[in-house]
mmCIF file of C-alpha atoms in Angstrom:
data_model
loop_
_atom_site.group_PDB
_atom_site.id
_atom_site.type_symbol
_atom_site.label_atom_id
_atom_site.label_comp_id
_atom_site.label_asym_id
_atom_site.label_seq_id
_atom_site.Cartn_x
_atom_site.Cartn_y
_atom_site.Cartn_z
ATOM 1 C CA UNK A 1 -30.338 19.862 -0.963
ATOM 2 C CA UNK A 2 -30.201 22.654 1.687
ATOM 3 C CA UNK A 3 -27.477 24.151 2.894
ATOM 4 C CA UNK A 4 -26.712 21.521 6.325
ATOM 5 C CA UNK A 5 -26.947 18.606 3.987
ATOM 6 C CA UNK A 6 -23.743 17.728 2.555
ATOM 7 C CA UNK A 7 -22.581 14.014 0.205
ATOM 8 C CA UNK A 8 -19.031 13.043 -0.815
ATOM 9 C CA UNK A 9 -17.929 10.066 -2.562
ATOM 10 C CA UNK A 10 -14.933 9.306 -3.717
ATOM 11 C CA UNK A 11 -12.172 6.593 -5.146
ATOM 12 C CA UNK A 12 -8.417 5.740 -3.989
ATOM 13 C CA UNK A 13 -5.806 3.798 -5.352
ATOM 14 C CA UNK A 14 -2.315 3.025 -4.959
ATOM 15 C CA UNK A 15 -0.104 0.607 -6.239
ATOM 16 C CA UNK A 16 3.731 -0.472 -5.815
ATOM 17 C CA UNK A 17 5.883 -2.773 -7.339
ATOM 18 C CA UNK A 18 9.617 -3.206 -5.736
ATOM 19 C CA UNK A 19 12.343 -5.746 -6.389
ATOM 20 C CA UNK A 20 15.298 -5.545 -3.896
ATOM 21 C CA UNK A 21 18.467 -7.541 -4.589
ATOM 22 C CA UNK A 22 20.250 -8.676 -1.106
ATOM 23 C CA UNK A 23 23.849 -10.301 -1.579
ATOM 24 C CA UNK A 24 26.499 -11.295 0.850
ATOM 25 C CA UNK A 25 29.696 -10.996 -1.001
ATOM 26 C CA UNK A 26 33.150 -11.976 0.402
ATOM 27 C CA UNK A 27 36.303 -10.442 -0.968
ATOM 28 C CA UNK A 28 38.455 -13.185 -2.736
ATOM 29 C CA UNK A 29 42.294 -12.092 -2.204
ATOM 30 C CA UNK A 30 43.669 -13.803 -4.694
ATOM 31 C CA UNK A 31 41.394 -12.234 -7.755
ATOM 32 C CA UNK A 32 41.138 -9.284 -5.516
ATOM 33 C CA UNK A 33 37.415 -9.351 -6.859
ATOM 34 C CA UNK A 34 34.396 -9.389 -4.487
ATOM 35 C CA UNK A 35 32.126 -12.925 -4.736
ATOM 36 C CA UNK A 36 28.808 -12.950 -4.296
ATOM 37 C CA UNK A 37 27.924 -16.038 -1.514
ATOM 38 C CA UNK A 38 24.358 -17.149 -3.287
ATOM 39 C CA UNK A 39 23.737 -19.115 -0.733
ATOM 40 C CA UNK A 40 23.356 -16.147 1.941
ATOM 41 C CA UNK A 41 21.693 -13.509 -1.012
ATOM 42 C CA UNK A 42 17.900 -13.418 -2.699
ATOM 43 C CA UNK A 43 15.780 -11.233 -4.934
ATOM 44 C CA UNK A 44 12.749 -10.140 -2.903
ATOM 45 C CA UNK A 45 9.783 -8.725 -5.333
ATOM 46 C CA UNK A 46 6.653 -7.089 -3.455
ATOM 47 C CA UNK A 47 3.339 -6.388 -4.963
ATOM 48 C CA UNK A 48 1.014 -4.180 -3.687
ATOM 49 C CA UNK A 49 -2.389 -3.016 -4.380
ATOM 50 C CA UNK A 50 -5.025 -1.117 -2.200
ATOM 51 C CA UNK A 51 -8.353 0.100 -3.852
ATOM 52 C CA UNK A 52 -10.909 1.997 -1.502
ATOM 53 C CA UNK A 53 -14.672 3.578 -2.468
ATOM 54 C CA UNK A 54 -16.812 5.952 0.422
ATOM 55 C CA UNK A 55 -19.027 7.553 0.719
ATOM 56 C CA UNK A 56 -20.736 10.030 3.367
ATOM 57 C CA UNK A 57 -23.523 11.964 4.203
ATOM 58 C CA UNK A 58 -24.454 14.578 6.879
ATOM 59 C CA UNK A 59 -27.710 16.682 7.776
ATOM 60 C CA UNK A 60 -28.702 18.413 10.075
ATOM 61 C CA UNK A 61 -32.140 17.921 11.483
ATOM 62 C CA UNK A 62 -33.359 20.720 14.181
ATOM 63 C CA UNK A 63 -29.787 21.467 16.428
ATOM 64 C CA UNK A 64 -29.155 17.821 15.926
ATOM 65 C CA UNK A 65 -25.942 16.974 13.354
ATOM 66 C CA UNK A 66 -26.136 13.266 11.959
ATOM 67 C CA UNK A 67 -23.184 12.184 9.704
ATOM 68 C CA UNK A 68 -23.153 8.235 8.151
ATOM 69 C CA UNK A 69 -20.701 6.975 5.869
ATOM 70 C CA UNK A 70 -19.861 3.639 3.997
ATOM 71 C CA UNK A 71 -16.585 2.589 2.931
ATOM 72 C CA UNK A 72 -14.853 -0.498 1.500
ATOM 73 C CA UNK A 73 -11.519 -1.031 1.036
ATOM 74 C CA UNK A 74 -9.364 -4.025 -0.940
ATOM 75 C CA UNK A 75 -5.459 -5.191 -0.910
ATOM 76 C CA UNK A 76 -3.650 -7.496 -2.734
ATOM 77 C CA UNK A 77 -0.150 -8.375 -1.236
ATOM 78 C CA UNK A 78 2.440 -11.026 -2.918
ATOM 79 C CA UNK A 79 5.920 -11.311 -1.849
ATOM 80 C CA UNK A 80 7.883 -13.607 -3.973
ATOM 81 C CA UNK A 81 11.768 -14.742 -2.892
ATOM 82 C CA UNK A 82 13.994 -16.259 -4.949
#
């Protein structure tokens, strides 16, 4: 390669997992204990996953600077509620 020519490649990932627990609770006066209302609460659990590949390559031919590049990306969502 000379000098104006130039490759990269490379990988990323990232992937997160969450569970959030969302109540309504009302206070009960008479146990003096709060209740949890399941009809107003859930468990939401997310699932994410993103995978991406590129690559690129630049050159320079007389004063004229060319630069191409590929890249391809991939995500997997699911969002479960219960």
């Amino acid at each position: 390669y000379r000098e104006e020519r130039q490759f990269e490649a490379g990988y990323q990932g990232e992937v997160d997992l969450s569970e959030e627990n969302s109540g309504l609770y009302d206070y009960n006066l008479q146990t003096q204990e709060y209740e949890i209302q399941t009809e107003f609460s859930n468990i939401n659990k997310y699932t994410r996953s993103e995978h991406t590949l590129y690559s690129l390559y630049s050159d320079k031919i007389w004063e004229l600077q060319i630069q191409g590049g590929l890249r391809e990306e991939y995500t997997y969502r699911l969002f479960h509620q219960s």
